[in-house]
Amino acid sequence: MASCARLTLAHWTAAATFLVAATYLAGFPLCSGQLDALRQLRQDVPGDMFLLDRDNKTGNSSKDCLQKSEKLQCPDPDIRFYLYVGTSGEADEINTTDPEWFAQSQFNPDAPTVMLVHGYRGGDSLMPTVVLKNAYIKLGTYNLITVDYGPLVRTPCYVQAVNNLKPVAKCISHMLSYFRLNNVYTEKFTCVGFSLGSHICGLIDNYVTEKLERIIALDPARPLLSNRRDNQKLDPKDAQQVLVFHTNAGFYGQTGWTGTIDFCVNNGAQPYCQKTRRLVRRPSLDEQLCSHAHAVCYMAQSLWKERAQMGEPCANRCPQNNFFDRRGIPVPMGEFTPSYATGTFCVKNEFPPYCLGADETDPTFGDERCCPVYPNKTRKRIGQMLSERRTQRRWKMWNRFEDDYL
Ligand SMILES: *[C@@H]1O[C@H](CO)[C@@H](O)[C@H](O)[C@H]1NC(C)=O
Ligand SMILES: *[C@@H]1O[C@H](CO)[C@@H](O)[C@H](O)[C@H]1NC(C)=O
Ligand SMILES: *[C@@H]1O[C@H](CO)[C@@H](O)[C@H](O)[C@H]1NC(C)=O
Ligand SMILES: *[C@@H]1O[C@H](CO)[C@@H](O)[C@H](O)[C@H]1NC(C)=O
């Protein structure tokens, strides 16, 4: 095992772009075929229409990577905050050095406030978090603050990106203190983070005195983070409620129990992302990335209450060795997860969430970028209806529970 890990490490040095993949392989129990897998990864990367269209390998090298220190001065020009209110989709950059900015902004003190934090290679309008940003704007009932720290997480700078998490969290806390001066308190904020962004949501707790009301962690990133101490990554004490989706457990996403409530979705690997499994004997990189990114689509879908996936109580690991449905009181996953629910819940769902065309009664529901397969195949549609019926049954159970006990 040790010699295998070294071999992988040598490879990793040679191909820094594939750091994430190499980290995965270093933890993979089997050694044979690792080189083939790496070659396969190289071939898989350029072609993926779903996510990797902006991963241009002819771009920067590691010497262009930006590394901030925790001693940085906030605000920092590489960490920007944009406010979106209502359905207009018009960005208003938050200017914490301007005492007048808040009063002039459209900030609605009666609406819930959500901070959306992207992950590696992300940005204000980049995949996959842009899907969720657009979903919040479509509903128009939130103050949405997007945190854009794109320059600090450019490819191939994963190591620097991980080291930039604390500086970004520090500048978010600085932005929160500006809101506090204007009588908007940290307890009122929900932080929704994808991948590395989940850990940023958790690290904010290192710099503020009141806890965030809620963190929604969309498949918190695993590579280089799983062995860190609690104050270096997301942990269950970082907010009053820490809600975690696991959609790619053990590869890009963390395994195990990370929040106050964890949802293990399809045992940590999404079936509709499978494309090349049979050819390469193990999931390819783009398949893993598709599973990882779909955490965002599950969250977007959950903003429409009756469409949220339902989770059922199950054993507290993700992935599990023996995955099966346990019967218990189901809870909705995402925006409408009740604050008192804790533990691990399993979600089973065969079809891509928030895929455009998923709902025949509302053709505008969803986003095309959440569809790894075309939604218009009759066979899929029938399957989808069955799957929806199952979800409806779980909702009925939940509503009965709510009526009887709450
Ligand atoms: C990749 O980047 C290079 C230079 O930055 C550019 O010329 C090329 O068009 C890009 N390719 C794609 C597919 O975006
Ligand atoms: C490369 O780095 C420069 C400077 O940091 C930046 O302006 C540019 O956008 C980067 N290009 C890519 C493709 O990330
Ligand atoms: C923020 O406000 C300050 C003070 O009013 C001003 O000098 C600065 O140009 C503003 N920055 C941006 C990005 O608008
Ligand atoms: C299914 O949808 C895709 C993408 O929207 C489209 O290109 C294709 O023609 C459609 N197929 C049928 C049979 O309608």
Coordinates of C-alpha atoms and ligand atoms in Angstrom, one line a residue:
M1 CA 0.0 0.0 0.0
A2 CA 2.8 2.4 0.9
S3 CA 4.7 1.9 -2.3
C4 CA 1.5 2.4 -4.3
A5 CA 0.9 5.7 -2.5
R6 CA 4.4 6.9 -3.4
L7 CA 3.9 6.0 -7.0
T8 CA 0.7 7.9 -7.1
L9 CA 2.3 10.9 -5.5
A10 CA 5.1 11.0 -8.1
H11 CA 2.4 11.0 -10.7
W12 CA 0.6 13.7 -8.9
T13 CA 3.7 15.9 -8.9
A14 CA 4.0 15.4 -12.7
A15 CA 0.4 16.3 -13.3
A16 CA -0.6 18.8 -10.7
T17 CA -3.9 19.5 -12.5
F18 CA -5.1 16.2 -11.4
L19 CA -4.3 16.7 -7.8
V20 CA -7.9 15.9 -6.8
A21 CA -7.9 12.6 -8.7
A22 CA -4.5 11.7 -7.4
T23 CA -5.6 12.3 -3.8
Y24 CA -8.4 10.0 -4.4
L25 CA -6.2 7.3 -5.9
A26 CA -3.8 7.6 -3.0
G27 CA -6.6 6.5 -0.8
F28 CA -7.9 3.8 -3.0
P29 CA -7.5 0.3 -1.6
L30 CA -6.4 -1.4 -4.8
C31 CA -3.1 -0.6 -6.5
S32 CA -3.4 -2.3 -9.9
G33 CA -4.6 -0.2 -12.7
Q34 CA -3.8 3.1 -11.1
L35 CA -1.8 4.3 -14.0
D36 CA -4.5 3.3 -16.4
A37 CA -7.0 5.1 -14.3
L38 CA -4.9 8.3 -14.4
R39 CA -4.6 8.1 -18.2
Q40 CA -8.3 7.5 -18.4
L41 CA -8.9 10.6 -16.2
R42 CA -6.8 12.7 -18.6
Q43 CA -9.0 11.5 -21.5
D44 CA -12.2 12.1 -19.6
V45 CA -11.6 15.6 -18.5
P46 CA -11.8 17.7 -21.7
G47 CA -15.0 16.2 -23.1
D48 CA -17.4 16.7 -20.2
M49 CA -20.1 19.0 -21.3
F50 CA -21.6 19.2 -17.9
L51 CA -19.0 20.9 -15.8
L52 CA -15.6 21.0 -17.2
D53 CA -16.1 23.3 -20.2
R54 CA -14.1 26.0 -18.5
D55 CA -11.3 23.8 -17.3
N56 CA -8.9 25.0 -20.0
K57 CA -5.6 23.2 -19.5
T58 CA -3.7 25.5 -21.8
G59 CA -4.3 28.2 -19.2
N60 CA -2.3 28.9 -16.1
S61 CA 0.4 26.9 -14.3
S62 CA 1.0 26.6 -10.6
K63 CA 3.2 29.6 -10.5
D64 CA 0.2 31.8 -11.2
C65 CA -1.6 30.5 -8.0
L66 CA -2.7 33.1 -5.5
Q67 CA -2.1 32.4 -1.8
K68 CA -3.5 34.7 0.8
S69 CA -2.5 34.8 4.5
E70 CA -4.8 34.7 7.4
K71 CA -3.3 38.2 8.3
L72 CA -4.9 39.7 5.1
Q73 CA -6.7 43.0 5.3
C74 CA -10.4 42.8 4.6
P75 CA -12.0 43.9 2.3
D76 CA -9.7 42.2 -0.2
P77 CA -10.1 42.8 -3.9
D78 CA -10.0 39.1 -4.6
I79 CA -13.0 38.4 -2.3
R80 CA -16.1 40.1 -3.5
F81 CA -19.7 40.0 -2.3
Y82 CA -22.7 40.6 -4.5
L83 CA -26.2 41.3 -3.2
Y84 CA -29.2 40.1 -5.2
V85 CA -32.7 41.0 -4.1
G86 CA -36.0 39.9 -5.7
T87 CA -36.2 38.5 -9.2
S88 CA -34.2 41.1 -11.1
G89 CA -30.9 39.2 -11.1
E90 CA -29.1 42.5 -10.9
A91 CA -25.9 42.3 -8.9
D92 CA -25.1 45.1 -6.4
E93 CA -21.5 44.8 -5.1
I94 CA -21.4 45.1 -1.3
N95 CA -19.0 48.0 -0.4
T96 CA -18.1 47.6 3.3
T97 CA -15.9 50.7 3.2
D98 CA -18.9 52.9 2.3
P99 CA -21.1 53.5 5.3
E100 CA -23.8 54.7 3.0
W101 CA -23.9 51.5 0.9
F102 CA -26.4 49.6 3.1
A103 CA -29.0 52.3 3.3
Q104 CA -28.9 52.7 -0.5
S105 CA -29.1 49.0 -1.1
Q106 CA -32.3 47.0 -1.8
F107 CA -31.6 44.7 1.2
N108 CA -35.0 43.5 2.6
P109 CA -34.8 43.2 6.4
D110 CA -38.0 41.0 6.3
A111 CA -36.6 38.4 3.9
P112 CA -34.3 35.5 4.8
T113 CA -30.7 36.1 3.9
V114 CA -28.6 33.4 2.3
M115 CA -24.8 33.6 1.5
L116 CA -23.9 31.3 -1.3
V117 CA -20.2 30.2 -1.4
H118 CA -18.8 28.4 -4.5
G119 CA -16.1 25.8 -4.6
Y120 CA -12.9 25.1 -6.5
R121 CA -12.8 26.8 -9.9
G122 CA -16.0 28.6 -9.0
G123 CA -17.2 32.2 -9.3
D124 CA -20.3 34.3 -9.0
S125 CA -21.7 33.1 -12.4
L126 CA -19.9 29.8 -12.9
M127 CA -21.1 26.2 -12.7
P128 CA -22.4 24.6 -10.7
T129 CA -23.4 27.1 -8.0
V130 CA -24.9 29.5 -10.7
V131 CA -27.8 27.0 -11.0
L132 CA -28.6 27.6 -7.3
K133 CA -28.0 31.3 -7.6
N134 CA -30.5 31.5 -10.4
A135 CA -33.0 29.3 -8.5
Y136 CA -33.0 31.8 -5.5
I137 CA -33.4 34.7 -7.9
K138 CA -36.3 32.9 -9.7
L139 CA -38.1 32.6 -6.4
G140 CA -37.2 36.2 -5.5
T141 CA -38.0 35.8 -1.8
Y142 CA -34.4 36.0 -0.5
N143 CA -31.6 38.4 0.1
L144 CA -29.0 36.5 -1.7
I145 CA -25.3 37.3 -1.1
T146 CA -22.9 35.5 -3.4
V147 CA -19.3 35.2 -2.2
D148 CA -17.0 35.4 -5.2
Y149 CA -13.4 34.4 -4.5
G150 CA -12.7 33.0 -7.9
P151 CA -9.1 34.3 -8.2
L152 CA -8.2 32.2 -5.1
V153 CA -9.4 28.9 -6.4
R154 CA -8.2 28.8 -10.0
T155 CA -7.1 25.6 -11.6
P156 CA -4.6 24.1 -11.0
C157 CA -4.3 25.6 -7.6
Y158 CA -6.1 23.2 -5.3
V159 CA -3.5 23.2 -2.5
Q160 CA -3.5 27.0 -2.4
A161 CA -7.4 27.0 -2.6
V162 CA -7.5 24.9 0.5
N163 CA -5.1 27.2 2.2
N164 CA -7.2 30.2 1.2
L165 CA -10.3 28.9 3.0
K166 CA -9.5 30.7 6.3
P167 CA -8.7 34.1 4.7
V168 CA -12.0 34.0 2.8
A169 CA -13.9 33.0 6.0
K170 CA -12.2 35.9 7.7
C171 CA -13.3 38.4 5.1
I172 CA -16.9 37.0 5.2
S173 CA -16.9 37.7 8.9
H174 CA -15.7 41.2 8.2
M175 CA -18.6 41.6 5.8
L176 CA -21.0 40.3 8.5
S177 CA -19.7 42.9 10.9
Y178 CA -20.7 45.6 8.4
F179 CA -24.2 44.1 8.4
R180 CA -24.2 44.0 12.2
L181 CA -23.5 47.7 12.3
N182 CA -26.7 48.1 10.3
N183 CA -28.7 45.9 12.7
V184 CA -28.6 42.7 10.6
Y185 CA -27.3 40.0 12.9
T186 CA -25.2 36.9 12.1
E187 CA -27.8 34.6 13.6
K188 CA -30.1 35.6 10.8
F189 CA -27.8 34.3 8.1
T190 CA -27.8 31.0 6.4
C191 CA -24.5 30.0 4.7
V192 CA -24.9 27.6 1.7
G193 CA -21.6 26.3 0.5
F194 CA -20.6 23.9 -2.2
S195 CA -17.6 21.6 -1.9
L196 CA -14.7 23.8 -0.6
G197 CA -17.3 26.5 0.0
S198 CA -18.9 24.3 2.7
H199 CA -15.7 24.4 4.7
I200 CA -15.6 28.2 4.3
C201 CA -19.2 28.3 5.8
G202 CA -17.8 26.3 8.7
L203 CA -14.7 28.4 9.2
I204 CA -16.7 31.6 9.7
D205 CA -17.4 30.4 13.2
N206 CA -13.7 30.9 14.0
Y207 CA -14.1 34.7 13.5
V208 CA -17.6 35.6 14.8
T209 CA -19.1 35.6 18.3
E210 CA -22.6 34.6 17.4
K211 CA -23.2 31.4 15.4
L212 CA -24.8 31.4 12.0
E213 CA -28.4 30.1 12.2
R214 CA -27.7 27.5 9.6
I215 CA -25.1 26.0 7.3
I216 CA -26.1 23.9 4.3
A217 CA -23.1 22.0 3.1
L218 CA -23.4 20.7 -0.4
D219 CA -21.1 17.7 -0.6
P220 CA -18.2 19.2 1.5
A221 CA -14.9 18.7 -0.2
R222 CA -12.8 15.7 1.0
P223 CA -9.3 16.0 -0.7
L224 CA -6.8 17.4 1.7
L225 CA -9.5 18.2 4.3
S226 CA -10.8 15.0 5.8
N227 CA -7.9 14.6 8.2
R228 CA -7.8 18.2 9.4
R229 CA -8.8 19.3 12.9
D230 CA -12.3 20.7 13.5
N231 CA -11.1 24.4 13.5
Q232 CA -9.6 23.8 10.0
K233 CA -12.8 22.5 8.3
L234 CA -16.6 22.1 8.6
D235 CA -17.8 20.5 11.9
P236 CA -21.3 20.1 13.5
K237 CA -20.7 22.9 16.0
D238 CA -20.1 25.6 13.4
A239 CA -23.8 26.7 13.3
Q240 CA -27.0 26.1 15.2
Q241 CA -27.9 23.7 12.4
V242 CA -25.4 22.1 10.1
L243 CA -27.1 20.3 7.3
V244 CA -25.0 18.2 5.0
F245 CA -25.7 16.6 1.6
H246 CA -23.4 13.7 0.6
T247 CA -23.7 13.1 -3.2
N248 CA -20.1 11.9 -4.0
A249 CA -19.0 10.3 -0.7
G250 CA -15.4 9.2 -0.6
F251 CA -14.2 10.9 -3.8
Y252 CA -14.6 14.7 -4.1
G253 CA -17.0 14.6 -1.1
Q254 CA -16.5 13.6 2.5
T255 CA -17.8 10.4 4.0
G256 CA -19.2 9.8 7.5
W257 CA -21.1 12.2 9.7
T258 CA -20.2 15.8 9.2
G259 CA -23.1 17.9 10.4
T260 CA -26.0 17.9 12.9
I261 CA -28.0 16.2 10.1
D262 CA -26.5 14.3 7.2
F263 CA -28.3 13.2 4.0
C264 CA -26.7 10.3 2.2
V265 CA -28.0 10.6 -1.4
N266 CA -28.1 7.4 -3.4
N267 CA -25.4 5.9 -1.1
G268 CA -23.0 8.7 -2.2
A269 CA -22.9 8.1 -6.0
Q270 CA -25.6 9.3 -8.4
P271 CA -27.0 6.7 -10.8
Y272 CA -27.9 9.1 -13.5
C273 CA -24.2 10.2 -13.7
Q274 CA -23.1 6.7 -14.8
K275 CA -21.8 6.7 -18.3
T276 CA -18.4 5.0 -18.5
R277 CA -18.5 2.7 -15.5
R278 CA -18.7 -0.4 -17.5
L279 CA -15.8 0.6 -19.8
V280 CA -13.2 1.6 -17.1
R281 CA -14.4 -0.7 -14.3
R282 CA -14.6 2.1 -11.9
P283 CA -16.3 5.5 -12.0
S284 CA -14.5 8.0 -14.2
L285 CA -13.6 11.5 -13.1
D286 CA -16.4 13.3 -14.9
E287 CA -18.9 10.8 -13.5
Q288 CA -17.6 11.6 -10.0
L289 CA -17.7 15.3 -10.7
C290 CA -21.3 15.0 -12.0
S291 CA -22.3 13.3 -8.7
H292 CA -20.5 15.9 -6.7
A293 CA -22.1 18.9 -8.6
H294 CA -25.6 17.5 -8.4
A295 CA -25.6 18.4 -4.7
V296 CA -26.3 21.9 -6.0
C297 CA -29.3 20.6 -8.1
Y298 CA -30.8 18.8 -5.1
M299 CA -30.6 22.0 -3.1
A300 CA -32.1 24.1 -5.9
Q301 CA -35.0 21.6 -6.2
S302 CA -35.6 21.7 -2.4
L303 CA -36.4 25.5 -2.5
W304 CA -39.8 24.4 -3.9
K305 CA -41.2 22.8 -0.8
E306 CA -43.3 20.0 -2.3
R307 CA -40.5 18.9 -4.6
A308 CA -37.8 18.4 -2.0
Q309 CA -36.4 14.8 -1.8
M310 CA -37.4 12.9 1.3
G311 CA -34.8 11.2 3.5
E312 CA -35.4 8.3 5.7
P313 CA -33.5 7.5 8.9
C314 CA -30.6 5.1 8.3
A315 CA -27.3 4.0 9.7
N316 CA -24.8 6.8 10.3
R317 CA -22.3 6.3 7.5
C318 CA -22.2 7.4 3.9
P319 CA -21.6 5.3 1.8
Q320 CA -22.9 2.3 3.7
N321 CA -22.0 -1.3 3.3
N322 CA -25.5 -2.5 3.3
F323 CA -27.7 0.2 1.8
F324 CA -31.4 -0.3 2.0
D325 CA -34.4 1.7 2.9
R326 CA -35.2 1.8 6.5
R327 CA -38.8 2.7 7.4
G328 CA -39.1 5.6 9.7
I329 CA -40.4 9.1 9.7
P330 CA -39.0 10.8 6.6
V331 CA -37.8 14.4 6.6
P332 CA -37.5 16.8 3.6
M333 CA -33.9 17.3 2.5
G334 CA -32.7 20.9 2.1
E335 CA -34.4 24.2 2.6
F336 CA -37.3 22.7 4.5
T337 CA -35.4 20.3 6.8
P338 CA -36.8 21.0 10.3
S339 CA -34.3 22.5 12.7
Y340 CA -34.8 19.8 15.3
A341 CA -34.1 16.8 13.1
T342 CA -30.7 15.2 13.6
G343 CA -28.9 12.1 12.6
T344 CA -28.3 10.4 9.2
F345 CA -31.0 10.1 6.6
C346 CA -30.8 8.2 3.3
V347 CA -32.3 9.5 0.1
K348 CA -33.0 7.3 -2.9
N349 CA -33.8 8.9 -6.2
E350 CA -33.0 7.6 -9.7
F351 CA -33.5 10.7 -11.8
P352 CA -31.6 13.9 -12.0
P353 CA -33.0 16.5 -9.6
Y354 CA -33.9 20.0 -10.9
C355 CA -33.5 18.9 -14.5
L356 CA -35.3 21.1 -17.0
G357 CA -38.4 19.2 -18.2
A358 CA -38.5 17.0 -15.1
D359 CA -42.0 18.3 -14.4
E360 CA -44.5 18.0 -17.3
T361 CA -47.0 20.3 -15.5
D362 CA -44.4 23.1 -15.3
P363 CA -42.0 23.2 -18.2
T364 CA -40.1 26.2 -16.7
F365 CA -39.1 24.3 -13.6
G366 CA -35.5 23.2 -13.4
D367 CA -32.3 24.0 -15.2
E368 CA -30.9 22.3 -18.3
R369 CA -27.4 22.1 -16.7
C370 CA -28.8 19.7 -14.1
C371 CA -29.6 17.1 -16.8
P372 CA -26.8 14.7 -17.5
V373 CA -29.2 12.7 -19.7
Y374 CA -31.9 14.1 -21.9
P375 CA -35.2 14.2 -20.0
N376 CA -37.4 13.5 -23.1
K377 CA -36.9 9.8 -23.4
T378 CA -40.2 8.0 -22.8
R379 CA -38.7 5.3 -20.7
K380 CA -37.1 7.8 -18.4
R381 CA -40.3 9.7 -18.1
I382 CA -42.3 6.7 -16.9
G383 CA -39.5 5.9 -14.4
Q384 CA -39.6 9.4 -13.2
M385 CA -43.3 9.3 -12.6
L386 CA -42.9 6.2 -10.5
S387 CA -40.1 7.9 -8.6
E388 CA -42.2 10.9 -8.0
R389 CA -45.0 8.9 -6.7
R390 CA -42.7 7.3 -4.2
T391 CA -41.6 10.8 -3.1
Q392 CA -45.2 11.8 -2.8
R393 CA -45.9 8.8 -0.5
R394 CA -43.0 9.9 1.7
W395 CA -44.4 13.5 1.8
K396 CA -47.8 12.2 2.9
M397 CA -46.1 10.3 5.8
W398 CA -44.2 13.4 6.8
N399 CA -47.3 15.6 6.7
R400 CA -49.2 13.2 8.8
F401 CA -46.3 13.2 11.3
E402 CA -46.3 17.0 11.3
D403 CA -50.1 17.2 11.9
D404 CA -50.0 14.6 14.7
Y405 CA -47.0 15.7 16.6
L406 CA -46.0 19.3 16.0
Ligands
LIG1 C1 -8.1 27.9 -23.8 O1 -7.3 29.0 -23.5 C2 -6.6 29.5 -24.6 C3 -5.6 30.6 -24.1 O2 -6.0 31.1 -22.9 C4 -7.6 30.0 -25.7 O3 -6.9 30.5 -26.8 C5 -8.5 28.8 -26.1 O4 -9.5 29.3 -27.0 C6 -9.2 28.2 -24.9 N1 -9.9 27.1 -25.2 C7 -11.2 26.8 -24.8 C8 -11.8 25.6 -25.3 O5 -11.8 27.6 -24.1
LIG2 C1 -4.2 33.2 -15.1 O1 -3.7 34.0 -14.0 C2 -3.8 35.4 -14.3 C3 -3.2 36.2 -13.1 O2 -3.4 35.5 -11.9 C4 -5.3 35.7 -14.4 O3 -5.6 37.0 -14.6 C5 -6.0 34.8 -15.5 O4 -7.4 35.0 -15.5 C6 -5.6 33.3 -15.2 N1 -6.1 32.5 -16.3 C7 -6.9 31.5 -16.1 C8 -7.3 30.7 -17.3 O5 -7.2 31.1 -15.0
LIG3 C1 -16.5 51.9 -1.9 O1 -16.8 53.0 -1.3 C2 -15.7 53.9 -1.1 C3 -16.1 55.0 -0.2 O2 -17.3 55.6 -0.6 C4 -15.2 54.3 -2.4 O3 -14.1 55.2 -2.3 C5 -14.9 53.1 -3.3 O4 -14.5 53.5 -4.6 C6 -16.0 52.2 -3.3 N1 -15.6 50.9 -4.0 C7 -16.3 50.4 -5.0 C8 -15.8 49.1 -5.5 O5 -17.3 50.9 -5.4
LIG4 C1 -34.6 15.5 -26.7 O1 -34.0 16.6 -26.2 C2 -32.8 17.0 -26.9 C3 -32.2 18.2 -26.1 O2 -33.2 19.1 -25.7 C4 -33.0 17.3 -28.3 O3 -31.8 17.6 -29.0 C5 -33.6 16.0 -29.0 O4 -34.0 16.3 -30.3 C6 -34.9 15.6 -28.2 N1 -35.4 14.3 -28.7 C7 -36.6 14.1 -29.1 C8 -37.0 12.7 -29.6 O5 -37.5 15.0 -28.9

